[in-house]
Amino acid sequence: MKPLTAGVTRANEGIDAITWNILGQTYVPKTLSEDSFSWHAIFPPGTFVPPHIHPTQDEFIYMLEGRLDLVLDGQESHALPGDLIRLPRNVPHGLFNKSDTPVKCLFWVAPTGRLYDLFWAIHSMKEQNPAEVVALAARYEIDFLPPPPDAG
C-alpha cells in the first residue's frame, strides 16, 4: 500500500475513478494509506448496512445530506448534515436510510486494515446476497451480527 500523498481529491472524483456498489449504496474511495481509508457514500432511500463490528478499526461518518438512522451499541440514534458519527472499534453499529431522500456522507476508518479489499470483493460479487456478504466480511475483519430474535 502506498503512503498518503499531499493533494486535493476533487468533489466528483475518487481514487483511480473507482465507484463501488455495496449493498445498494454507492461508495467512491477518496484516500487510501495504511493508516486510514476514506470514501464518499450515497445511501439511496431504504438501503442500510446491517449491525456489525470492526474489531481492528475506528470508523467515522461525517454527514453531508439527509438523515441517517443508526443503532450504536444497542441504542437507536440519528445523524443530520454537519454531524459526526463516531464508531470506536468493537462497538456494534448499523446504519439505515429510512427516509425518502438519499443520504450523502463521508466515511473514514483508521487504520485501513482489510476494508478496502473487502469493498472490492463485495463489489465483485455476482449477487450480493446477505449470507454470502456476511461470510465474506468475516474473512476481512468485519463481523456482522445475527438479526435480533424478533426480526423476521
mmCIF file of C-alpha atoms in Angstrom:
data_model
loop_
_atom_site.group_PDB
_atom_site.id
_atom_site.type_symbol
_atom_site.label_atom_id
_atom_site.label_comp_id
_atom_site.label_asym_id
_atom_site.label_seq_id
_atom_site.Cartn_x
_atom_site.Cartn_y
_atom_site.Cartn_z
ATOM 1 C CA MET A 1 0.000 0.000 0.000
ATOM 2 C CA LYS A 2 1.313 3.438 -0.914
ATOM 3 C CA PRO A 3 1.869 6.182 1.675
ATOM 4 C CA LEU A 4 -0.619 9.047 1.764
ATOM 5 C CA THR A 5 0.272 11.834 -0.663
ATOM 6 C CA ALA A 6 -0.499 15.524 -0.344
ATOM 7 C CA GLY A 7 -3.130 16.994 -2.636
ATOM 8 C CA VAL A 8 -6.821 17.532 -3.276
ATOM 9 C CA THR A 9 -9.279 14.838 -4.250
ATOM 10 C CA ARG A 10 -11.963 16.695 -6.210
ATOM 11 C CA ALA A 11 -15.642 16.544 -5.314
ATOM 12 C CA ASN A 12 -16.723 14.263 -8.153
ATOM 13 C CA GLU A 13 -13.573 12.153 -8.284
ATOM 14 C CA GLY A 14 -12.120 9.260 -6.373
ATOM 15 C CA ILE A 15 -9.065 7.041 -6.411
ATOM 16 C CA ASP A 16 -8.440 5.716 -9.946
ATOM 17 C CA ALA A 17 -12.054 6.588 -10.962
ATOM 18 C CA ILE A 18 -13.334 3.711 -8.778
ATOM 19 C CA THR A 19 -17.045 3.505 -7.907
ATOM 20 C CA TRP A 20 -18.348 0.533 -5.935
ATOM 21 C CA ASN A 21 -21.866 -0.817 -5.448
ATOM 22 C CA ILE A 22 -22.002 -2.051 -1.856
ATOM 23 C CA LEU A 23 -25.362 -3.378 -0.614
ATOM 24 C CA GLY A 24 -27.202 -0.950 -2.902
ATOM 25 C CA GLN A 25 -25.126 2.047 -1.856
ATOM 26 C CA THR A 26 -22.563 3.881 -3.969
ATOM 27 C CA TYR A 27 -19.071 4.195 -2.477
ATOM 28 C CA VAL A 28 -16.288 6.282 -4.052
ATOM 29 C CA PRO A 29 -12.895 5.844 -2.351
ATOM 30 C CA LYS A 30 -11.223 9.200 -1.666
ATOM 31 C CA THR A 31 -7.993 8.356 0.185
ATOM 32 C CA LEU A 32 -6.089 5.187 0.948
ATOM 33 C CA SER A 33 -2.999 4.582 3.060
ATOM 34 C CA GLU A 34 -2.037 2.016 5.657
ATOM 35 C CA ASP A 35 -3.124 4.420 8.399
ATOM 36 C CA SER A 36 -6.544 5.452 7.050
ATOM 37 C CA PHE A 37 -9.089 4.955 4.300
ATOM 38 C CA SER A 38 -11.943 7.311 3.358
ATOM 39 C CA TRP A 39 -14.855 7.104 0.946
ATOM 40 C CA HIS A 40 -17.866 9.158 -0.092
ATOM 41 C CA ALA A 41 -21.116 7.232 0.241
ATOM 42 C CA ILE A 42 -24.629 7.666 -1.111
ATOM 43 C CA PHE A 43 -27.350 5.658 0.639
ATOM 44 C CA PRO A 44 -30.491 5.601 -1.534
ATOM 45 C CA PRO A 45 -33.792 5.528 0.366
ATOM 46 C CA GLY A 46 -34.402 2.189 2.075
ATOM 47 C CA THR A 47 -30.776 0.999 1.975
ATOM 48 C CA PHE A 48 -28.790 0.026 5.058
ATOM 49 C CA VAL A 49 -25.683 -1.618 6.464
ATOM 50 C CA PRO A 50 -26.729 -4.312 8.976
ATOM 51 C CA PRO A 51 -25.287 -4.235 12.503
ATOM 52 C CA HIS A 52 -21.631 -5.213 12.546
ATOM 53 C CA ILE A 53 -18.355 -4.728 14.412
ATOM 54 C CA HIS A 54 -14.925 -3.542 13.283
ATOM 55 C CA PRO A 55 -12.573 -5.326 15.715
ATOM 56 C CA THR A 56 -9.448 -3.607 14.358
ATOM 57 C CA GLN A 57 -10.648 -0.145 13.271
ATOM 58 C CA ASP A 58 -12.259 3.043 14.481
ATOM 59 C CA GLU A 59 -14.835 4.365 11.994
ATOM 60 C CA PHE A 60 -16.199 7.880 11.475
ATOM 61 C CA ILE A 61 -19.010 9.278 9.332
ATOM 62 C CA TYR A 62 -19.412 12.975 8.553
ATOM 63 C CA MET A 63 -22.945 13.736 7.396
ATOM 64 C CA LEU A 64 -23.323 15.881 4.263
ATOM 65 C CA GLU A 65 -27.002 15.456 3.290
ATOM 66 C CA GLY A 66 -30.057 13.672 4.624
ATOM 67 C CA ARG A 67 -30.834 11.770 7.811
ATOM 68 C CA LEU A 68 -29.062 8.553 8.738
ATOM 69 C CA ASP A 69 -30.647 6.414 11.429
ATOM 70 C CA LEU A 70 -28.312 4.213 13.389
ATOM 71 C CA VAL A 71 -28.128 1.623 16.085
ATOM 72 C CA LEU A 72 -24.994 2.231 18.132
ATOM 73 C CA ASP A 73 -24.176 -0.335 20.809
ATOM 74 C CA GLY A 74 -27.874 -1.269 21.018
ATOM 75 C CA GLN A 75 -29.137 2.332 21.239
ATOM 76 C CA GLU A 76 -31.108 3.997 18.434
ATOM 77 C CA SER A 77 -29.994 7.421 17.275
ATOM 78 C CA HIS A 78 -29.778 9.511 14.110
ATOM 79 C CA ALA A 79 -27.436 11.979 12.440
ATOM 80 C CA LEU A 80 -28.104 15.032 10.268
ATOM 81 C CA PRO A 81 -25.933 17.223 7.996
ATOM 82 C CA GLY A 82 -22.900 18.540 9.857
ATOM 83 C CA ASP A 83 -22.991 15.753 12.465
ATOM 84 C CA LEU A 84 -20.055 13.418 13.032
ATOM 85 C CA ILE A 85 -20.791 9.800 13.932
ATOM 86 C CA ARG A 86 -18.014 8.161 15.978
ATOM 87 C CA LEU A 87 -17.838 4.367 15.894
ATOM 88 C CA PRO A 88 -14.993 3.029 18.057
ATOM 89 C CA ARG A 89 -13.598 -0.428 17.308
ATOM 90 C CA ASN A 90 -15.530 -3.326 18.857
ATOM 91 C CA VAL A 91 -18.728 -1.256 19.225
ATOM 92 C CA PRO A 92 -21.656 -2.783 17.289
ATOM 93 C CA HIS A 93 -23.340 -0.423 14.833
ATOM 94 C CA GLY A 94 -25.851 -0.493 11.968
ATOM 95 C CA LEU A 95 -26.736 2.289 9.527
ATOM 96 C CA PHE A 96 -30.142 2.838 7.919
ATOM 97 C CA ASN A 97 -31.651 5.326 5.470
ATOM 98 C CA LYS A 98 -35.313 5.159 6.487
ATOM 99 C CA SER A 99 -36.148 8.402 4.678
ATOM 100 C CA ASP A 100 -37.403 9.035 1.147
ATOM 101 C CA THR A 101 -34.287 11.013 0.131
ATOM 102 C CA PRO A 102 -30.671 9.927 -0.417
ATOM 103 C CA VAL A 103 -28.119 10.252 2.373
ATOM 104 C CA LYS A 104 -24.664 11.556 1.422
ATOM 105 C CA CYS A 105 -21.761 11.245 3.820
ATOM 106 C CA LEU A 106 -18.004 10.848 4.117
ATOM 107 C CA PHE A 107 -16.715 7.743 5.905
ATOM 108 C CA TRP A 108 -13.218 7.037 7.137
ATOM 109 C CA VAL A 109 -11.567 4.291 9.132
ATOM 110 C CA ALA A 110 -8.248 4.091 10.948
ATOM 111 C CA PRO A 111 -6.268 2.029 10.361
ATOM 112 C CA THR A 112 -7.279 0.796 6.891
ATOM 113 C CA GLY A 113 -6.969 -2.884 7.712
ATOM 114 C CA ARG A 114 -8.610 -5.054 5.047
ATOM 115 C CA LEU A 115 -11.703 -2.897 4.424
ATOM 116 C CA TYR A 116 -10.600 -1.597 1.017
ATOM 117 C CA ASP A 117 -10.100 -5.199 -0.128
ATOM 118 C CA LEU A 118 -13.478 -6.208 1.317
ATOM 119 C CA PHE A 119 -15.249 -3.491 -0.689
ATOM 120 C CA TRP A 120 -13.618 -4.765 -3.887
ATOM 121 C CA ALA A 121 -14.686 -8.310 -3.010
ATOM 122 C CA ILE A 122 -18.312 -7.311 -2.302
ATOM 123 C CA HIS A 123 -18.484 -5.109 -5.401
ATOM 124 C CA SER A 124 -17.201 -8.034 -7.490
ATOM 125 C CA MET A 125 -19.870 -10.489 -6.255
ATOM 126 C CA LYS A 126 -22.326 -11.541 -8.953
ATOM 127 C CA GLU A 127 -25.158 -11.136 -6.431
ATOM 128 C CA GLN A 128 -24.734 -9.536 -3.033
ATOM 129 C CA ASN A 129 -26.936 -11.894 -1.065
ATOM 130 C CA PRO A 130 -26.764 -11.305 2.699
ATOM 131 C CA ALA A 131 -25.445 -14.718 3.785
ATOM 132 C CA GLU A 132 -22.558 -14.588 1.312
ATOM 133 C CA VAL A 133 -21.690 -10.975 2.189
ATOM 134 C CA VAL A 134 -21.621 -11.876 5.911
ATOM 135 C CA ALA A 135 -19.359 -14.887 5.298
ATOM 136 C CA LEU A 136 -17.071 -12.850 3.049
ATOM 137 C CA ALA A 137 -16.848 -9.945 5.512
ATOM 138 C CA ALA A 138 -15.689 -12.233 8.313
ATOM 139 C CA ARG A 139 -12.633 -13.102 6.231
ATOM 140 C CA TYR A 140 -11.816 -9.368 6.009
ATOM 141 C CA GLU A 141 -12.059 -8.490 9.731
ATOM 142 C CA ILE A 142 -15.683 -7.269 9.753
ATOM 143 C CA ASP A 143 -18.100 -9.233 11.938
ATOM 144 C CA PHE A 144 -21.803 -8.932 11.109
ATOM 145 C CA LEU A 145 -24.163 -9.638 13.994
ATOM 146 C CA PRO A 146 -27.071 -12.072 13.858
ATOM 147 C CA PRO A 147 -30.503 -10.477 13.455
ATOM 148 C CA PRO A 148 -32.450 -9.886 16.667
ATOM 149 C CA PRO A 149 -34.770 -12.750 17.727
ATOM 150 C CA ASP A 150 -37.905 -10.727 16.825
ATOM 151 C CA ALA A 151 -36.705 -9.964 13.261
ATOM 152 C CA GLY A 152 -38.494 -11.964 10.640
#
